[in-house]
Short mmCIF file of C-alpha atoms in Angstrom, two decimals:
data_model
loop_
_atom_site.label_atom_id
_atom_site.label_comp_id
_atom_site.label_asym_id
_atom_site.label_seq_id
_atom_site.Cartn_x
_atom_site.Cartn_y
_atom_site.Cartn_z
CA UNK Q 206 95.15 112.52 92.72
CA UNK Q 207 91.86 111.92 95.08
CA UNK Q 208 91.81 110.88 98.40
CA UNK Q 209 89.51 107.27 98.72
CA UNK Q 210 89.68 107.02 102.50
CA UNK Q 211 92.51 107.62 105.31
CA UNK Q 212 91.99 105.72 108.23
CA UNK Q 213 94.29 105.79 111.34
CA UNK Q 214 96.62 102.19 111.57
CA UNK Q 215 98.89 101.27 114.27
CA UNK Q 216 99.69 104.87 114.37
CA UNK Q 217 100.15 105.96 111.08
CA UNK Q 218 97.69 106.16 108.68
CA UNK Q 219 96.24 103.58 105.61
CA UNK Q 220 95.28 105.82 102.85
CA UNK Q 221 93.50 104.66 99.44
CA UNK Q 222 93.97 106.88 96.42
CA UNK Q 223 92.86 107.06 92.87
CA UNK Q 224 94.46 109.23 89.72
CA UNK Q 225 94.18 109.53 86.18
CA UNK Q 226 97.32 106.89 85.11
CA UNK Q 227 98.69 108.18 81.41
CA UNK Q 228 100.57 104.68 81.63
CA UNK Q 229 97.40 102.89 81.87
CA UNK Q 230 94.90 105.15 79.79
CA UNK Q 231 92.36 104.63 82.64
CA UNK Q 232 91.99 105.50 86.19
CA UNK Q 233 93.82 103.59 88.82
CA UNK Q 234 93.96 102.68 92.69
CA UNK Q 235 96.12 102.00 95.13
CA UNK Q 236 96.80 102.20 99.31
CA UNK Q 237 99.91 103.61 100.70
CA UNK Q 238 100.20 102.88 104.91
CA UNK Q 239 102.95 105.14 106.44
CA UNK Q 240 103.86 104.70 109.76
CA UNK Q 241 104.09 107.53 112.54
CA UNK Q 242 107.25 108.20 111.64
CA UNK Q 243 106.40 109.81 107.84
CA UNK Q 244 105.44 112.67 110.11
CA UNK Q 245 108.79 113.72 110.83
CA UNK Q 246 111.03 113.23 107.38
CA UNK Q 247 110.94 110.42 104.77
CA UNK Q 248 110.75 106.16 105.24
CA UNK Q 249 111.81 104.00 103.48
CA UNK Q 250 109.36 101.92 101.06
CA UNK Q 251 108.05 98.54 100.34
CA UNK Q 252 105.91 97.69 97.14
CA UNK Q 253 103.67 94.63 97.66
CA UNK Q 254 102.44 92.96 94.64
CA UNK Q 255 99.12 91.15 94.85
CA UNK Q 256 98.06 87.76 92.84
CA UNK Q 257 95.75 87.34 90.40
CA UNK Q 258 91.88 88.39 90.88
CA UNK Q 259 92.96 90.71 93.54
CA UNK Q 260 92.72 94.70 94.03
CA UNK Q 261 94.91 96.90 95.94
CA UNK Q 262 92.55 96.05 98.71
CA UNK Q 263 93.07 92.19 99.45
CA UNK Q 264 96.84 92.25 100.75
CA UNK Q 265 96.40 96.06 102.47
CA UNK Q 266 93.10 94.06 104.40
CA UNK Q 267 94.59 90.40 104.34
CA UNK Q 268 98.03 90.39 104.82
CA UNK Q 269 98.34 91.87 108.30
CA UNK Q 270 100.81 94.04 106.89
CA UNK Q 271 100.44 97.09 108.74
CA UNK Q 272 101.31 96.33 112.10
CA UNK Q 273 105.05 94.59 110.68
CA UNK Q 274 106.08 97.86 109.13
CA UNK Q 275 105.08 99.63 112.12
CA UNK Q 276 106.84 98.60 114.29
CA UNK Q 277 109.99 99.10 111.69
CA UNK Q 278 108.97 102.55 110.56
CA UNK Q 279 108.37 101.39 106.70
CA UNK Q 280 105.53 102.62 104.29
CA UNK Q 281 103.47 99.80 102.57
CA UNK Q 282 102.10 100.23 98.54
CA UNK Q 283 99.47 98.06 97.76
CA UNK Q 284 99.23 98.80 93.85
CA UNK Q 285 96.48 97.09 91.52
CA UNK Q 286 96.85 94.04 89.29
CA UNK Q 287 95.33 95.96 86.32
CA UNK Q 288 93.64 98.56 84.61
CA UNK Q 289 90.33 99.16 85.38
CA UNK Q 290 87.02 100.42 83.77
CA UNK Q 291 84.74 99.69 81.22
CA UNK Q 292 86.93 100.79 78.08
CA UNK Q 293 89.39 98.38 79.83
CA UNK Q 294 89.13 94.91 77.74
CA UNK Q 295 88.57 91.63 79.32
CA UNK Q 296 88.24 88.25 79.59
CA UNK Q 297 86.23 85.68 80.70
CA UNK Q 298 88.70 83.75 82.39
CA UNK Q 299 89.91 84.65 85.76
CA UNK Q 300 93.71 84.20 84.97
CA UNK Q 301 93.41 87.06 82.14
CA UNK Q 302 92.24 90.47 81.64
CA UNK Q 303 90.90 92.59 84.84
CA UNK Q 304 92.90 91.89 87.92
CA UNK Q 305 95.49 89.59 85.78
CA UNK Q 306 97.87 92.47 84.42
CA UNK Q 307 101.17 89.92 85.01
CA UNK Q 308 102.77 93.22 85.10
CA UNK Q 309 104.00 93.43 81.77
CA UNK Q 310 103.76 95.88 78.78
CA UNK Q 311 101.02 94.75 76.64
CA UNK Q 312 101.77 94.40 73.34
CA UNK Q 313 98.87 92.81 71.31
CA UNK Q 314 95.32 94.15 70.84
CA UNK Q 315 93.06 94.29 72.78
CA UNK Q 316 95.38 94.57 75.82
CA UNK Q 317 98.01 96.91 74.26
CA UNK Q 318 95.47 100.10 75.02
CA UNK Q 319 95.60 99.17 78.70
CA UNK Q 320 97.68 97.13 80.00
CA UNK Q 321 101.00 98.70 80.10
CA UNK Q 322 101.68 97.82 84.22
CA UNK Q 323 105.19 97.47 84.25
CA UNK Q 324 105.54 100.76 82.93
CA UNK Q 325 103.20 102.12 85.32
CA UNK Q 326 104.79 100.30 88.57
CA UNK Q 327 108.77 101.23 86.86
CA UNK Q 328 108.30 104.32 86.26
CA UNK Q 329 104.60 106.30 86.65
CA UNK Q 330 103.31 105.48 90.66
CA UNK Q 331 106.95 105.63 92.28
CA UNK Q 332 107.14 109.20 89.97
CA UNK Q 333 103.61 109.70 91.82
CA UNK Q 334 104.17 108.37 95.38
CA UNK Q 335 107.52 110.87 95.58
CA UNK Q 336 105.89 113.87 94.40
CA UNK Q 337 103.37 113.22 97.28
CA UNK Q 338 104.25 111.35 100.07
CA UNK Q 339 107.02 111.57 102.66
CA UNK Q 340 108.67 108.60 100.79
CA UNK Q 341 112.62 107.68 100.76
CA UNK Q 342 112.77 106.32 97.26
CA UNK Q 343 116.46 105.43 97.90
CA UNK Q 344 115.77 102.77 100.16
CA UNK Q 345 112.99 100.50 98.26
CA UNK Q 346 111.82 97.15 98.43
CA UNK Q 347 109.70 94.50 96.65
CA UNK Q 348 107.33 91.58 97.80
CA UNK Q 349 104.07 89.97 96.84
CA UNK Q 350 102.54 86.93 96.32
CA UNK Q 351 101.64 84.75 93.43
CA UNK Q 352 101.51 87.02 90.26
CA UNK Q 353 102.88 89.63 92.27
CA UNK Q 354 105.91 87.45 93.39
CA UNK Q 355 106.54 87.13 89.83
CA UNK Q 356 106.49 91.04 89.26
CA UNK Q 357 108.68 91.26 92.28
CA UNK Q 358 111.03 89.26 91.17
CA UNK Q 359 111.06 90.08 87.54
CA UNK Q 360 110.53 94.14 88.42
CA UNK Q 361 113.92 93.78 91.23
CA UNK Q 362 116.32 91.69 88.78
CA UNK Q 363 115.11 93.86 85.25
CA UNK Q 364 116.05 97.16 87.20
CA UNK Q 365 119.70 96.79 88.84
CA UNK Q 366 119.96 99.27 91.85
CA UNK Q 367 116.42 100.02 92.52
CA UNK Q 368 115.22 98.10 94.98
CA UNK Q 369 117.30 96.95 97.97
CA UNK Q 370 115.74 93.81 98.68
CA UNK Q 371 113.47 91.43 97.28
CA UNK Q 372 110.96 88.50 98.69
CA UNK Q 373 108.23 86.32 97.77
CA UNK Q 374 105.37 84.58 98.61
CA UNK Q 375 104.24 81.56 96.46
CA UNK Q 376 105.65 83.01 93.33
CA UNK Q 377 104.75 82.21 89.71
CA UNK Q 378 108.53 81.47 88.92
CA UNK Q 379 108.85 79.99 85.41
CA UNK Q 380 105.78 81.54 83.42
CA UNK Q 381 107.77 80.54 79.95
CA UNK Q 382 107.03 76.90 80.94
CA UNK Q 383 104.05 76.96 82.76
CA UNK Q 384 100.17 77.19 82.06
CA UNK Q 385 100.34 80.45 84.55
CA UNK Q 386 102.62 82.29 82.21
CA UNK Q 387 102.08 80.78 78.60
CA UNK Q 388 98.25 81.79 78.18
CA UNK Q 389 99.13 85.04 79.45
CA UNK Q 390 102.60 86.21 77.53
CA UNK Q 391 101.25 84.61 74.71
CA UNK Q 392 98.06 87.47 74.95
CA UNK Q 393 99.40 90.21 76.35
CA UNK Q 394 103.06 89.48 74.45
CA UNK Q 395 102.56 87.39 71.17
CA UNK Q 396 103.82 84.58 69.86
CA UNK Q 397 107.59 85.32 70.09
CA UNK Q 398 109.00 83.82 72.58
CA UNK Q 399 112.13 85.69 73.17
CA UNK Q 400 109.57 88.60 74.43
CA UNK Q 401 108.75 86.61 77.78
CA UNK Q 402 112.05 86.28 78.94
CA UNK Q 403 112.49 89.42 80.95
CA UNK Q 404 109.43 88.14 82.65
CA UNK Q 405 110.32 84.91 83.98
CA UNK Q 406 112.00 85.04 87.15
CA UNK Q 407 113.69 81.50 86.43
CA UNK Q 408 115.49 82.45 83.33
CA UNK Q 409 117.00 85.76 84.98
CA UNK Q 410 118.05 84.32 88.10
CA UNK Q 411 120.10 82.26 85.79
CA UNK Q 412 120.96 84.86 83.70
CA UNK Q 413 121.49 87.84 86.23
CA UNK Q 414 120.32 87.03 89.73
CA UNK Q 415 120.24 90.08 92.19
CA UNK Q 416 122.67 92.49 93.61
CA UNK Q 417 120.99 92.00 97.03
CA UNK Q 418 118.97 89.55 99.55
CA UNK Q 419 116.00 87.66 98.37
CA UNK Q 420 114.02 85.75 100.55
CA UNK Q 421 111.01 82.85 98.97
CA UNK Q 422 108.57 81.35 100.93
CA UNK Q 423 106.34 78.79 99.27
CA UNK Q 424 103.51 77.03 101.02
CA UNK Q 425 104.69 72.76 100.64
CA UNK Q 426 100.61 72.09 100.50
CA UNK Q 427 99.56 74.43 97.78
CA UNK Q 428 97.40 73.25 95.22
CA UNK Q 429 98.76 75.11 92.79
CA UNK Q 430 102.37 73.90 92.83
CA UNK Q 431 102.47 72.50 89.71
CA UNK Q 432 101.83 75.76 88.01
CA UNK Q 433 104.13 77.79 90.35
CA UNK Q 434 107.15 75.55 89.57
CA UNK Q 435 109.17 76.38 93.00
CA UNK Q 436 112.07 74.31 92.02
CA UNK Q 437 113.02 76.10 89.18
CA UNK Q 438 113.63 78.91 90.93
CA UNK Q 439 115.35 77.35 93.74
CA UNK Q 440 117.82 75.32 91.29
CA UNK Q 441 118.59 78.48 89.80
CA UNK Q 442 119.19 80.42 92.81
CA UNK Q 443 121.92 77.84 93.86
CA UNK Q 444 122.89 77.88 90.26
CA UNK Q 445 123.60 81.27 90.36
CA UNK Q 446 125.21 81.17 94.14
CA UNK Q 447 122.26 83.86 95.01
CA UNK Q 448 122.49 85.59 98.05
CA UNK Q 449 118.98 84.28 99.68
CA UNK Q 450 116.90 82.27 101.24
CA UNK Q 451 114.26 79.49 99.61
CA UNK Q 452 112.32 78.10 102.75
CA UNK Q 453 109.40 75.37 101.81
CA UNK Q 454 106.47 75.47 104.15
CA UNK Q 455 105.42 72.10 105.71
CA UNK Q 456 101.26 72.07 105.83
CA UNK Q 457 100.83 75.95 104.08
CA UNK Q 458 98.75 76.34 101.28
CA UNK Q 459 98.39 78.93 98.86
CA UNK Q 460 95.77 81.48 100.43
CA UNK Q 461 96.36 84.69 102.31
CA UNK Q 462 96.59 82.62 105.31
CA UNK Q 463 99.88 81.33 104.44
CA UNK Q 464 101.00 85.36 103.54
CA UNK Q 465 99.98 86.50 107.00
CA UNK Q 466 101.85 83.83 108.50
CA UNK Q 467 105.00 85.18 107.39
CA UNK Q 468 104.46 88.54 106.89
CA UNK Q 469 106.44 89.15 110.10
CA UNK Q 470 109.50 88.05 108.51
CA UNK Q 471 109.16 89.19 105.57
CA UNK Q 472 108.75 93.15 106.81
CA UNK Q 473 111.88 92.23 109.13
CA UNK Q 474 113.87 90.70 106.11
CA UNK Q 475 113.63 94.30 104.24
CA UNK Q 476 114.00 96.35 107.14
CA UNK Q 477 117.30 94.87 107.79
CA UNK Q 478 117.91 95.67 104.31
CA UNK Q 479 116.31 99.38 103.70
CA UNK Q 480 118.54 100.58 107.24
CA UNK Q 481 121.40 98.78 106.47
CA UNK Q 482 121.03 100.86 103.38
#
């Protein structure tokens, strides 16, 4: 593992980090902020998953973050969206290739070589971030925004009992029916479409819902609602009888913006449920 930078934040330090990722078959990046108190003994841990065209560097910059788990005494990953590098394939189109990873398992060539990020978030960078960081990896939560709602939500309800807590901002919640999913599984995944289903947040809410609290915030001005598809979600959460919170946004659209403004709760929201754990 190399050491990109380590800054001092709020106390603790924000730290960017590269290593060679077997998952992946490339190189890959990410930030880690832990708070004064990873000093002293292990904190507890919050993933945040960022949308589509972003880096590990537009929530860890945008987000405002920092300062929220701070004051709770929580360590922030900001993992990438994607492989990177030039062997890595990709695609013209924004919504597929570099910084698009939907966090599944490729399956289909070109992506297959690559593109293997829910393997690498599951299992490969929380193996990483324990062997190296004063990190309690019993007390874990998810968030992110966009794409990376989606992988939050598909990464807390596929894998019962690791993560404490899950939230969302602006998620893409029914990718089976929606142009923001089909393109993609249909890419990364193939044509069969009983292969997407353990990555639509819709269909296992229904299904299995989540042994915990979730929290979803969508903005009730973004321009991208149609493709989002809020109300599936939120029908099956009351479906389901889901312990959680679905709060629409009056005015909020879907930029970082509308993250920052309720990052606050969001940080609060898990660190209610990473000490009461």
């Amino acid at each position: 593992m190399k050491t990109i930078s380590e800054n001092a934040c709020f106390g603790g330090t924000q730290g960017v980090y590269s290593h060679a990722s077997d998952t992946c078959g490339c190189d890959m990046t990410f930030g880690l902020f832990l708070p004064a108190e990873a000093q002293d003994g292990p904190v507890p841990v919050l993933w945040y998953l960022s949308g589509l065209t972003c880096t590990h560097e537009n929530a860890m910059t945008k987000a405002g973050a920092q300062a929220w788990a701070a004051e709770h005494g929580i360590a922030l990953v900001f993992p990438d969206t994607s492989p990177r590098g030039e062997a890595v394939a990709d695609h013209d189109a924004y919504d597929l290739g570099k910084g698009a990873g939907f966090y599944v398992n490729a399956t289909q060539d070109p992506w297959a070589a690559h593109y293997q990020m829910w393997d690498y978030l599951a299992e490969e960078l929380p193996a990483l971030l324990s062997e190296n960081f004063a990190l309690d990896m019993e007390r874990q939560g998810i968030t992110g925004h966009s794409m990376g709602g989606h992988g939050a939500l598909t990464l807390a309800m596929n894998l019962p009992g690791r993560f404490l807590s899950v939230s969302a901002f602006a998620p893409i919640t029914h990718p089976t029916a929606s142009d923001w999913g089909k393109k993609q599984l249909t890419a990364y995944l193939g044509a069969d479409e009983s292969t997407w289903t353990k990555h639509d947040s819709t269909l296992l809410m229904r299904e299995k819902g989540f042994d915990g609290p979730v929290l979803i915030d969508q903005g009730a001005s973004d321009q991208f609602l149609d493709l989002l598809m809020p109300e599936a979600l939120a029908e099956a959460m009351a479906a389901k009888r889901q312990q959680g919170s679905f709060r629409m946004q009056p005015g909020y659209d879907h930029s970082y913006f509308f993250v920052a403004s309720f990052m606050e709760d969001h940080v609060a929201f898990h660190a209610d449920a990473l000490y009461a754990g």
